[in-house]
Coordinates of C-alpha atoms in Angstrom, one line a residue:
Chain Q
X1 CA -7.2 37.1 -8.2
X2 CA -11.0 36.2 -7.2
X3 CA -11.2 33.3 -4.9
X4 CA -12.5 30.0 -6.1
X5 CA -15.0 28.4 -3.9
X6 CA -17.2 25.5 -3.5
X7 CA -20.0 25.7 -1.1
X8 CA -21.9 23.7 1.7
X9 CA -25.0 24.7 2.6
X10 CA -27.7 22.8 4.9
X11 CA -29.4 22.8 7.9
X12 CA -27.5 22.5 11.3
X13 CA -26.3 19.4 12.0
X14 CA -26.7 18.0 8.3
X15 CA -22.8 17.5 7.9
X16 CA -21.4 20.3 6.3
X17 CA -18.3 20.7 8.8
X18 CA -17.6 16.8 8.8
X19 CA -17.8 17.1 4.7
X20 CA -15.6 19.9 4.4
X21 CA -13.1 18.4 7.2
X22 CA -13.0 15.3 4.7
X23 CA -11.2 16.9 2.0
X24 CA -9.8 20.0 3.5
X25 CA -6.2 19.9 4.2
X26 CA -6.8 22.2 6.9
X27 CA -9.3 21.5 10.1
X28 CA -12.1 23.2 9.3
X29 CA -11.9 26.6 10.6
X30 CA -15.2 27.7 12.7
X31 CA -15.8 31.8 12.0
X32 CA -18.4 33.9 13.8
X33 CA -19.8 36.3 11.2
X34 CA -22.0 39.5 12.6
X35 CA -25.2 39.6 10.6
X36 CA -27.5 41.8 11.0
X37 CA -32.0 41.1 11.1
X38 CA -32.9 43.9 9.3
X39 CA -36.7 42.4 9.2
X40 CA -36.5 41.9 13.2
X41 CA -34.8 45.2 13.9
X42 CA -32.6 43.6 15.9
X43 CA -30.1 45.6 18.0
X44 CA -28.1 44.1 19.2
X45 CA -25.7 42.0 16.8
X46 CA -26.2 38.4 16.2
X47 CA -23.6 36.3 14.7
X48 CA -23.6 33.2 12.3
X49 CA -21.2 30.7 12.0
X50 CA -19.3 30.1 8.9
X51 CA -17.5 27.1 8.1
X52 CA -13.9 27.7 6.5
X53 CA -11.4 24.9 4.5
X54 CA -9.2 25.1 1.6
X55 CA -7.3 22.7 -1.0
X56 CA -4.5 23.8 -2.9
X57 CA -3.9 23.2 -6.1
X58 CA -1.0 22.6 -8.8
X59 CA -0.5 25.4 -9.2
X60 CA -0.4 26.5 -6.2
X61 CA -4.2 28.5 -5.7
X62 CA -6.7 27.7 -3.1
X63 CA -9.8 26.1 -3.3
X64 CA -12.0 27.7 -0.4
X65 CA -14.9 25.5 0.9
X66 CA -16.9 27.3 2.7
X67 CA -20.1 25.8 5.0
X68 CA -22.9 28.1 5.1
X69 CA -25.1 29.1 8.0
X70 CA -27.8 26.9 7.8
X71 CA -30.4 28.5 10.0
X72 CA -32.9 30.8 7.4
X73 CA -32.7 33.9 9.4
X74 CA -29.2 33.6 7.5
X75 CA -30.4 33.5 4.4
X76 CA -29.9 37.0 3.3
X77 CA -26.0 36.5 3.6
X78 CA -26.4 33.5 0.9
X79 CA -26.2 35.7 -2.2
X80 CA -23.2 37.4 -0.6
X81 CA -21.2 34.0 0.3
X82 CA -21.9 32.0 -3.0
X83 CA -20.6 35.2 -4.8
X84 CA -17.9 33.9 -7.5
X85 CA -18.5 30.2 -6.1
X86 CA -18.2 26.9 -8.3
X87 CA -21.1 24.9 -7.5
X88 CA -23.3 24.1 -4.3
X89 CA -23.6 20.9 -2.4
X90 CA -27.0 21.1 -0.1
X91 CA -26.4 18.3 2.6
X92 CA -30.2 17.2 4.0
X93 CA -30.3 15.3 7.5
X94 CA -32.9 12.9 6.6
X95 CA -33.6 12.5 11.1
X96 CA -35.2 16.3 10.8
X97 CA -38.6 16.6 10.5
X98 CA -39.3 17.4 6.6
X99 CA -36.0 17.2 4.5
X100 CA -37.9 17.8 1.4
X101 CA -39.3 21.3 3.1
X102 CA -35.3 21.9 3.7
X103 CA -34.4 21.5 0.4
X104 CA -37.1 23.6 -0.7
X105 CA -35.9 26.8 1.1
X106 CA -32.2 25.8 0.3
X107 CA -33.5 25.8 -3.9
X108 CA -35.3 29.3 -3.3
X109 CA -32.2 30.6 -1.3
X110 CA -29.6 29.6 -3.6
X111 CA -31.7 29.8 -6.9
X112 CA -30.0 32.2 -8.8
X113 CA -26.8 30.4 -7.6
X114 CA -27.8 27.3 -8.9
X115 CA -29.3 28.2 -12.0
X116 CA -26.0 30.0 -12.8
X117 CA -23.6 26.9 -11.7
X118 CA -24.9 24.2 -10.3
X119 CA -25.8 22.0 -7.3
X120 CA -26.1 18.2 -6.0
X121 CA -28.1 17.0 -3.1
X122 CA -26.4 14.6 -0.3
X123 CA -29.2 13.1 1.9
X124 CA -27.4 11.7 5.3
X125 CA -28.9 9.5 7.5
X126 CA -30.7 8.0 5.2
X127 CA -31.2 4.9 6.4
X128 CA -33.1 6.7 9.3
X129 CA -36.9 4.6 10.3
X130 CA -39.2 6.9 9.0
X131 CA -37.4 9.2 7.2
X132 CA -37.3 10.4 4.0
X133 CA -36.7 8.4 0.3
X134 CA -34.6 9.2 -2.6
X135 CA -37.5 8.7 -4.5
X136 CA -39.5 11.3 -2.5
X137 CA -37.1 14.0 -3.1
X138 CA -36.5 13.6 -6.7
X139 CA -40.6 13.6 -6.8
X140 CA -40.1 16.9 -5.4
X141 CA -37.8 18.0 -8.0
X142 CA -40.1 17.1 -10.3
X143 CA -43.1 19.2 -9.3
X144 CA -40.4 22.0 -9.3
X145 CA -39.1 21.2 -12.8
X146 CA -36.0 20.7 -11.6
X147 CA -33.6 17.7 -12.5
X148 CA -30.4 17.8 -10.0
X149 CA -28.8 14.7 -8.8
X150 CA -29.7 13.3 -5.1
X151 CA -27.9 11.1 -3.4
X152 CA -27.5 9.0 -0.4
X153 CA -24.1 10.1 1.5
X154 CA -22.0 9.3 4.4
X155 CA -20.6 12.7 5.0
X156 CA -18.2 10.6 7.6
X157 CA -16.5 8.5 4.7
X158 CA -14.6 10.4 2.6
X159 CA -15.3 8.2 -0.6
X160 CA -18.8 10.1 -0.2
X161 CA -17.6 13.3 -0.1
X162 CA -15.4 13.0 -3.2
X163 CA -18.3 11.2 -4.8
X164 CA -20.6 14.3 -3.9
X165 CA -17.8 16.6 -5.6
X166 CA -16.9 14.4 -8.1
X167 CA -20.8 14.9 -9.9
X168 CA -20.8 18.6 -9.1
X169 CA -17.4 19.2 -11.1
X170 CA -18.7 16.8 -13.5
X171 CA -22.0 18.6 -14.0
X172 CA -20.2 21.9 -14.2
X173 CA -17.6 20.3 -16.9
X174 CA -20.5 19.4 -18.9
X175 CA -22.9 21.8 -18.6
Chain N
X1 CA -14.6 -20.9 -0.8
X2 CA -14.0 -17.0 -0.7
X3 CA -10.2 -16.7 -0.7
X4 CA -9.5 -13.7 2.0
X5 CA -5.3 -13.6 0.8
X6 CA -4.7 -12.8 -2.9
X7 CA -0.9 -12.8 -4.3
X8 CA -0.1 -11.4 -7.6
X9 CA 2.7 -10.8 -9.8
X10 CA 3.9 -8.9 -12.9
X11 CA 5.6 -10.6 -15.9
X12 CA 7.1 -8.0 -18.3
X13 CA 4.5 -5.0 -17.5
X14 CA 5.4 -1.4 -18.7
X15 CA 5.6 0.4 -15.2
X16 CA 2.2 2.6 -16.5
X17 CA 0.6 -0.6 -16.5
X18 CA 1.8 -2.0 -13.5
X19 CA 0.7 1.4 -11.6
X20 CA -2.6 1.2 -13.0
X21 CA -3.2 -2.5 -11.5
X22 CA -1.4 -1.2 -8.1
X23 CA -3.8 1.8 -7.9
X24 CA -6.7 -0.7 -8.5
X25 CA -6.0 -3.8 -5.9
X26 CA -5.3 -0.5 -3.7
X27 CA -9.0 0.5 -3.8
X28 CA -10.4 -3.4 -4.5
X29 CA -8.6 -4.5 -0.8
X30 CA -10.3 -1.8 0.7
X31 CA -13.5 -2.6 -0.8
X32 CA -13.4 -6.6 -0.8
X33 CA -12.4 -7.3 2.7
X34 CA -9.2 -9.6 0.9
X35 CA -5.7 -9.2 1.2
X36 CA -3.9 -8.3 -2.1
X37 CA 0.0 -8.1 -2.1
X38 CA 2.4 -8.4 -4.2
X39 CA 4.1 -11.7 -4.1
X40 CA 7.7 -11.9 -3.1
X41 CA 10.4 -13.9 -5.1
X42 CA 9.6 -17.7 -4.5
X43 CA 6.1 -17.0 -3.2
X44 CA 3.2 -19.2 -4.3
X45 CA 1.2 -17.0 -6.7
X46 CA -2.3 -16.3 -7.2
X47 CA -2.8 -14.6 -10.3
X48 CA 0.5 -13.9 -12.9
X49 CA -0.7 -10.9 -15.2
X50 CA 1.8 -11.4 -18.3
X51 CA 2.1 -8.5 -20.9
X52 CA 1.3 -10.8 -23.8
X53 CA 2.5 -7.3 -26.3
X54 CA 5.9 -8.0 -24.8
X55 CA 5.7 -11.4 -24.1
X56 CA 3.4 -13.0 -26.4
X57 CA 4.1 -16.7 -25.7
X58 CA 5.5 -17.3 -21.9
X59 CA 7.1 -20.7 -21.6
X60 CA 6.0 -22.9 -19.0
X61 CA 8.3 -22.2 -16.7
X62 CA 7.5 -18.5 -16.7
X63 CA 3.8 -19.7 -15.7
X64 CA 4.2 -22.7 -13.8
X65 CA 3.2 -22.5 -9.9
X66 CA 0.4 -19.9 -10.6
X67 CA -3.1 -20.3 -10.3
X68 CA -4.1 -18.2 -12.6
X69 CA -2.8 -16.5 -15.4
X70 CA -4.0 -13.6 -16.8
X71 CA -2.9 -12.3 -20.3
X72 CA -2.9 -8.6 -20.7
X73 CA -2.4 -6.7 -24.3
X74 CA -3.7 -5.4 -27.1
X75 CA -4.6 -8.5 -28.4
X76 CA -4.1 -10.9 -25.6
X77 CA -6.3 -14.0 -25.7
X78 CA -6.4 -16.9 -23.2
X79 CA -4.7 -20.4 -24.1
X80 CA -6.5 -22.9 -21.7
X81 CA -8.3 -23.6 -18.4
X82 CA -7.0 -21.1 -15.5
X83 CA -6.2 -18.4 -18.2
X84 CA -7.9 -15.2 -18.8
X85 CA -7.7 -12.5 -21.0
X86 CA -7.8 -8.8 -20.7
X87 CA -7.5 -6.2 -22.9
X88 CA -5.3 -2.7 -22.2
X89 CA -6.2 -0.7 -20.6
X90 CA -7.4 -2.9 -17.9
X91 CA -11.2 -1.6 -16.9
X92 CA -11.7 -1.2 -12.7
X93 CA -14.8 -3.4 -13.4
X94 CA -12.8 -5.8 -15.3
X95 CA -10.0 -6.4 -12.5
X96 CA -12.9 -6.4 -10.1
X97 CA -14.6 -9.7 -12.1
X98 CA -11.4 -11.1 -12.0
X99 CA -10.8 -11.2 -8.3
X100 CA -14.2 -12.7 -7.8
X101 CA -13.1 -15.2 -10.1
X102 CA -10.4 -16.2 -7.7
X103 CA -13.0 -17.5 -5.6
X104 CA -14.7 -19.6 -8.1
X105 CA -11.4 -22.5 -7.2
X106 CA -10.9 -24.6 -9.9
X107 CA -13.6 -24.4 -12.1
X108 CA -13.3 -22.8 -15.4
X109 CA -12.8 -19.3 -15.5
X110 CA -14.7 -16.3 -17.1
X111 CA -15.0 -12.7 -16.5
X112 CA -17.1 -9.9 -18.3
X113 CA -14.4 -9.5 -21.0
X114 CA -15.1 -13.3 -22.4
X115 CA -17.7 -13.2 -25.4
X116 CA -21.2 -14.1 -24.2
X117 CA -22.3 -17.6 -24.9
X118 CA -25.9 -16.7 -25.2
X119 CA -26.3 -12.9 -25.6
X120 CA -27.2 -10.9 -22.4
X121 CA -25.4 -13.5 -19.7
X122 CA -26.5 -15.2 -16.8
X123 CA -28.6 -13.7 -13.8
X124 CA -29.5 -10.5 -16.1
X125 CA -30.5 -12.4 -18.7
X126 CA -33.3 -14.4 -15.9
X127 CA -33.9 -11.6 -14.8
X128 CA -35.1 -10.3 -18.0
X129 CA -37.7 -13.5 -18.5
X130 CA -39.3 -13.0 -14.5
X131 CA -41.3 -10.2 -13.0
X132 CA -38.7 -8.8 -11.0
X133 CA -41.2 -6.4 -9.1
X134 CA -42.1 -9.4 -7.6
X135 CA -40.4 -11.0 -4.7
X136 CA -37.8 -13.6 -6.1
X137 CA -35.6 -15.9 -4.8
X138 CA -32.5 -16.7 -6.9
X139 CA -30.7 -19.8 -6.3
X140 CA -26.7 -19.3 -6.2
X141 CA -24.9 -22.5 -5.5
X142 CA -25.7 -23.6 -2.0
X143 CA -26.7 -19.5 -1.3
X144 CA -29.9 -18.1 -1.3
X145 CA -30.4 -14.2 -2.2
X146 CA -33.9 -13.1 -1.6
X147 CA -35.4 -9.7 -3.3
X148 CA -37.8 -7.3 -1.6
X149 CA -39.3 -5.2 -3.9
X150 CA -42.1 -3.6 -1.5
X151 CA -39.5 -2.1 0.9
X152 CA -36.5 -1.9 -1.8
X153 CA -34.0 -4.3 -0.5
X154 CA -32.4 -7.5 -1.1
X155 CA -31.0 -10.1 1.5
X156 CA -28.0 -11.5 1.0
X157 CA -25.0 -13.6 2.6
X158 CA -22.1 -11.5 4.1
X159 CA -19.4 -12.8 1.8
X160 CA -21.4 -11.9 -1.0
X161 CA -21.2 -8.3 -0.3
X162 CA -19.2 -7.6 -3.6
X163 CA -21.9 -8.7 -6.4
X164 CA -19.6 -9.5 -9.0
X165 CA -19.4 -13.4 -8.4
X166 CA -23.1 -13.6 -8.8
X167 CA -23.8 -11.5 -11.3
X168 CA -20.9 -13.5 -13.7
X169 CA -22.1 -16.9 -12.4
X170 CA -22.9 -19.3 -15.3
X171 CA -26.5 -19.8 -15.7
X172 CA -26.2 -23.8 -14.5
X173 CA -25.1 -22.2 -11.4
X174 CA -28.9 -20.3 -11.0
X175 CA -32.4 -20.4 -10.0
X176 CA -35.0 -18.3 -9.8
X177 CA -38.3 -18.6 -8.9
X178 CA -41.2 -16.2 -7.1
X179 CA -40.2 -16.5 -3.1
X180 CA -42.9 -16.4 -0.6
X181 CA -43.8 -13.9 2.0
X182 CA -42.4 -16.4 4.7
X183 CA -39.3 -16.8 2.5
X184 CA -38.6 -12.8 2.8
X185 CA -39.3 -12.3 6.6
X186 CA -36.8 -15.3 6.9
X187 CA -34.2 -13.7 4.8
X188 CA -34.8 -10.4 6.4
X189 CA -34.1 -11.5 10.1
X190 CA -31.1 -13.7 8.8
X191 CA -29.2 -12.2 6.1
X192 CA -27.9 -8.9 5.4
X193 CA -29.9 -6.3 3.8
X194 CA -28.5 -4.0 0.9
X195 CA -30.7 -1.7 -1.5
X196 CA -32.1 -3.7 -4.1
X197 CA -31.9 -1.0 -7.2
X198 CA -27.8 -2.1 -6.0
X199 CA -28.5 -5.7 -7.3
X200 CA -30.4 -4.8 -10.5
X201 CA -27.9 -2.2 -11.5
X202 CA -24.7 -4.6 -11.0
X203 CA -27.2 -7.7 -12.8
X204 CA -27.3 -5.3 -15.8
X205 CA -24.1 -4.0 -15.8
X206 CA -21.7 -6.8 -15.8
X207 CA -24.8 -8.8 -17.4
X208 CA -24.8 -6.2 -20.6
X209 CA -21.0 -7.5 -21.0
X210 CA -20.4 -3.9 -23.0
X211 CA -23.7 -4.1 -25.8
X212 CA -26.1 -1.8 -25.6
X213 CA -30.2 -2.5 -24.2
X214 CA -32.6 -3.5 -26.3
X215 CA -34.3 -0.6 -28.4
X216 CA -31.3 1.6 -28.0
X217 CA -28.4 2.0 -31.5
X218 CA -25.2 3.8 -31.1
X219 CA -26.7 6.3 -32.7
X220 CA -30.5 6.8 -30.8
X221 CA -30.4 9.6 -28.3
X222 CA -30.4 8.9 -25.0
X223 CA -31.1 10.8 -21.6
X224 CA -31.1 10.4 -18.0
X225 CA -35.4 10.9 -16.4
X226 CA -33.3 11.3 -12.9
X227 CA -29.7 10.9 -11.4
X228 CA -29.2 7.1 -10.3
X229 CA -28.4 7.5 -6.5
X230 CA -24.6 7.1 -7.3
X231 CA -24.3 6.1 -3.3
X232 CA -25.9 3.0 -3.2
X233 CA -25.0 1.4 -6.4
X234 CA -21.8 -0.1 -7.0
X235 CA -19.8 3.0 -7.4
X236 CA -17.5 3.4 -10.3
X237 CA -16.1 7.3 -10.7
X238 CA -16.9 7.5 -14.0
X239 CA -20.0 7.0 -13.5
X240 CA -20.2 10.8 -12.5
X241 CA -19.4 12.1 -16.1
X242 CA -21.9 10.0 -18.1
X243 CA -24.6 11.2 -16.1
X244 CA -23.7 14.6 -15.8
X245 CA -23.4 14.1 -20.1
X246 CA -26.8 12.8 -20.4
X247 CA -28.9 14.6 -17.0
X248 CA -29.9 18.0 -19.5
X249 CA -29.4 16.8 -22.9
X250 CA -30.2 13.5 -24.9
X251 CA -26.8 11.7 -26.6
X252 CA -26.5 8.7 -28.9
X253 CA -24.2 6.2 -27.3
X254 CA -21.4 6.7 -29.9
X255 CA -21.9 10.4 -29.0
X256 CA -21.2 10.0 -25.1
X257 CA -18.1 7.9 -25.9
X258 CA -16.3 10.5 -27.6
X259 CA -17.1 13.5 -25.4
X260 CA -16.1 11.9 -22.1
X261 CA -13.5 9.7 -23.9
X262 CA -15.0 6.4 -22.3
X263 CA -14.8 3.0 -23.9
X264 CA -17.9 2.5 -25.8
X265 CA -18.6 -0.6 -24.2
X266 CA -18.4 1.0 -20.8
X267 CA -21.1 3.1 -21.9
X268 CA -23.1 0.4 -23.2
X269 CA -22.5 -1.2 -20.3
X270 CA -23.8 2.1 -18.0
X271 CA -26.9 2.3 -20.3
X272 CA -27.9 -1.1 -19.8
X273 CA -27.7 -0.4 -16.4
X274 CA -29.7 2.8 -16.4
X275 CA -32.1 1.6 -18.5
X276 CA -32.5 -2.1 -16.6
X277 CA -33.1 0.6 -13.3
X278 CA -35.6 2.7 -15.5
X279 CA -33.3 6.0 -15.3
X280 CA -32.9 5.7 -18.7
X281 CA -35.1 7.4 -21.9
X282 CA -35.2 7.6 -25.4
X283 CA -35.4 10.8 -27.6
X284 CA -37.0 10.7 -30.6
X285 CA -34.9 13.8 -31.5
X286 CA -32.0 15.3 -29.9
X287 CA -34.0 17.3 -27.3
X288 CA -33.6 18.1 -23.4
X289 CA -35.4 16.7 -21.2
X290 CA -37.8 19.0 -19.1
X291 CA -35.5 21.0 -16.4
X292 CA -35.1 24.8 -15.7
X293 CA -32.9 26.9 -18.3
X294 CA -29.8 25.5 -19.3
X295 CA -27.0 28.0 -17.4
X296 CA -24.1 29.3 -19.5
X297 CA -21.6 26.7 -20.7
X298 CA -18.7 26.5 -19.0
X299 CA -15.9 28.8 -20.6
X300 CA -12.1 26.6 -21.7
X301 CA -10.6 28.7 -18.2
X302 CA -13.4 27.3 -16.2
X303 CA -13.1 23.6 -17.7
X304 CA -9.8 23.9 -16.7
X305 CA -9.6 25.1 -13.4
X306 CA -12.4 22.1 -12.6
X307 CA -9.7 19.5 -14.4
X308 CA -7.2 21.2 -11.7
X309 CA -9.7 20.3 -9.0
X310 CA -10.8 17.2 -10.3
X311 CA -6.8 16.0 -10.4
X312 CA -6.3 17.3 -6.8
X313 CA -8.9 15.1 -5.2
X314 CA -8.3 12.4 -7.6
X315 CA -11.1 12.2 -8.7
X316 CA -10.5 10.4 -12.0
X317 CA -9.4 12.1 -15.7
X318 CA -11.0 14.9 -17.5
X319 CA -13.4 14.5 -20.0
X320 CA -12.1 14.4 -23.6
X321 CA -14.5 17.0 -25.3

């Protein structure tokens, strides 16, 4: 049976382990992965660190969550995590520096991802002085020609979190 | 006077029923900062709900003692002061109105599912008259709320943190007028601060009292120009599906009702919302609007196993088409 998955993805510190810990009925389970830099020749092995949950269904089959490394030295291991996987929830930390630059390499990484399923956008913090709007994000959707659903998120409260998955099921329901 | 302890009790409800009100008050007393219980044999009561299908004409004795009685059925309809109406199956939005009401004492009750007097009711009906990208200050009673367009908020007083009872006040109840810069930095340092696009979506939504905007039929197409921010509005789950209905394609009303399986005027009253917030466009034909490639549709399996998921976090029914 292939695994059913919905993934996190976003930079460190953005939320993905306190979302998934919402809603798993596990605690989230931290994993080292090796990965390799090809494009730095690294030697030595570096690892990544992989978020893990899971809900069961019904019927008795696992939902895996899985939190992505953020970090874009990662980002070759994307294609190979989101393989099979539902939909994509990209959590942005509106205290970094340029959110809308992080979703920008988060769209490029997951774009075939996304354009075969689907994704919504969680901004945290937002409330942060200084930071980021809604309105600027979806502004840079626009220049993209894209058209995917941001929104303002607690990752803390769980209401948000179900909210979050609630549009991404619904978007994949309706697409 | 905000009441902070609510007691209700059932007369004659199927158990579905009663479950569906239970689940509700759960999530209203988490959100409202009141108390809602069940009152206990020989406990004053707040609000009786009465099946009026099964029950169709309570005697007075059945009645007497509570405060408010609320008819629920098919065709229930409300026989006096202190007496509302709702139809099955009772709406989230609709049980919400009606707690606010509770806090109205004893003047005369509405809620959203009375007929309008005038059209379009009460604050979204000023609303509609004003330059609200301007900075207004609307009268509530004794209250002041004061809107900010330039930084996006809205002050407020603390207890009015649920909308509902200003949104549904009677217009004799209102005032509205331009508010000066010295008026906004004075609500700003004093009163609590909440997104304003929050306040013009809940205006427009309870204010729309389930008909459709202006310059929109049940049968014009309709789609979303961008997601509402679903975290600072007045959340209702199905809020989810309609958008996710209308976000890559364009829908007449009566079509969104039947593929999500949503009460029309619910939709109506979303639309009016969406299209009060400016989320909202026309199509002249059925066309999408301007996004990347549509992906494949989702197969019957894969509807089914998102149902699956959808049920296991609760996250409200599936959709009907």
């Amino acid at each position: 049976m292939s695994e059913i998955k919905l993934i996190f993805t976003g930079p460190a510190g953005a939320g993905k382990t306190t979302a998934i810990a919402a809603i798993s009925e596990i605690p989230p389970v931290r994993t080292d992965v090796d990965a390799t830099d090809d494009l730095l020749a690294v030697k030595e092995q570096t690892t990544a660190a992989l978020d893990f949950g899971e809900i069961t269904l019904d019927d008795g089959s696992k939902v895996r969550l899985y939190g992505t490394p953020g970090q874009s030295r990662f980002a070759h291991m994307w294609p190979i995590l989101v393989q099979g996987g539902l939909g994509l929830v990209i959590l942005l930390d509106n205290t970094r520096p340029s959110p809308v630059e992080d979703l920008a390499e988060y769209l490029d990484g997951f774009a075939d991802f996304i354009a075969e399923t689907g994704a919504v956008i969680g901004l945290t913090r937002a409330d942060h002085p200084g930071g980021t709007t809604i309105d600027e994000l979806h502004h840079y959707l626009e220049q993209r020609g894209e058209h995917h659903p941001v929104l303002t998120a607690d990752v803390r409260e769980e209401a948000d979190v179900l909210m979050l998955l609630n549009v991404l099921l619904s978007l994949l329901e309706t697409r | 006077m905000t009441n902070t302890s609510v007691t209700i009790a059932f007369l004659d409800l199927q158990p579905r029923d009663r479950k569906l009100f239970e689940s509700f008050l759960g999530i209203l007393e988490g959100r409202s900062h009141k108390q809602l219980r069940i009152a206990q044999p020989g406990e004053p009561v707040d609000v009786l709900i009465v099946d009026s299908d099964a029950r169709p004409d309570p005697s007075t004795s059945d009645v007497a003692g509570a405060r408010m009685v609320v008819f629920y059925g098919a065709g229930a309809t409300a026989h006096g002061e202190r007496q509302l109406a709702l139809a099955k199956p009772v709406r989230f939005w609709e049980l919400q109105a009606l707690l606010a009401a509770t806090d109205q004492g004893d003047a005369p009750l509405r809620t959203a599912s009375d007929g309008p007097a005038h059209g379009p009711c009460r604050l979204h009906r000023l609303l509609q008259d004003v330059d609200h990208t301007r900075p207004l200050l609307i009268g509530f009673d004794q209250w002041q709320v004061v809107t900010d367009p330039a930084r996006g908020n809205f002050y407020f007083p603390e207890w009015l943190e649920e909308l509902t009872p200003l949104c549904q006040a009677d217009e004799d109840r209102l005032s509205l007028r331009p508010a000066t810069e010295a008026e906004v930095r004075a609500a700003a340092s004093s009163l609590r601060t909440g997104p304003l696009v929050r306040l013009w979506w809940e205006a427009a939504f309870v204010g729309s009292q389930g008909t459709l905007p202006a310059g929109i039929a049940p049968d014009t197409p309709v789609f979303l120009k961008r997601w509402p921010d679903l975290g600072v509005l007045g959340y209702r789950s199905f809020y989810a599906p309609l958008c996710a209905m209308i976000a890559r394609r364009a829908l007449p009303p009566t079509e969104i009702a039947e593929r999500t399986g949503m009460d029309h005027r619910d939709v109506a009253a979303f639309l009016s919302a969406s299209a009060f917030c400016g989320y909202l466009q026309t199509a002249a034909a059925p066309a999408a609007p301007a996004a990347a490639a549509h992906p494949a549709p989702a197969s019957a399996p894969q509807r089914g196993l998102i149902s699956r998921i959808k049920k296991r976090l609760g996250l409200g029914l599936p959709l009907a088409n």
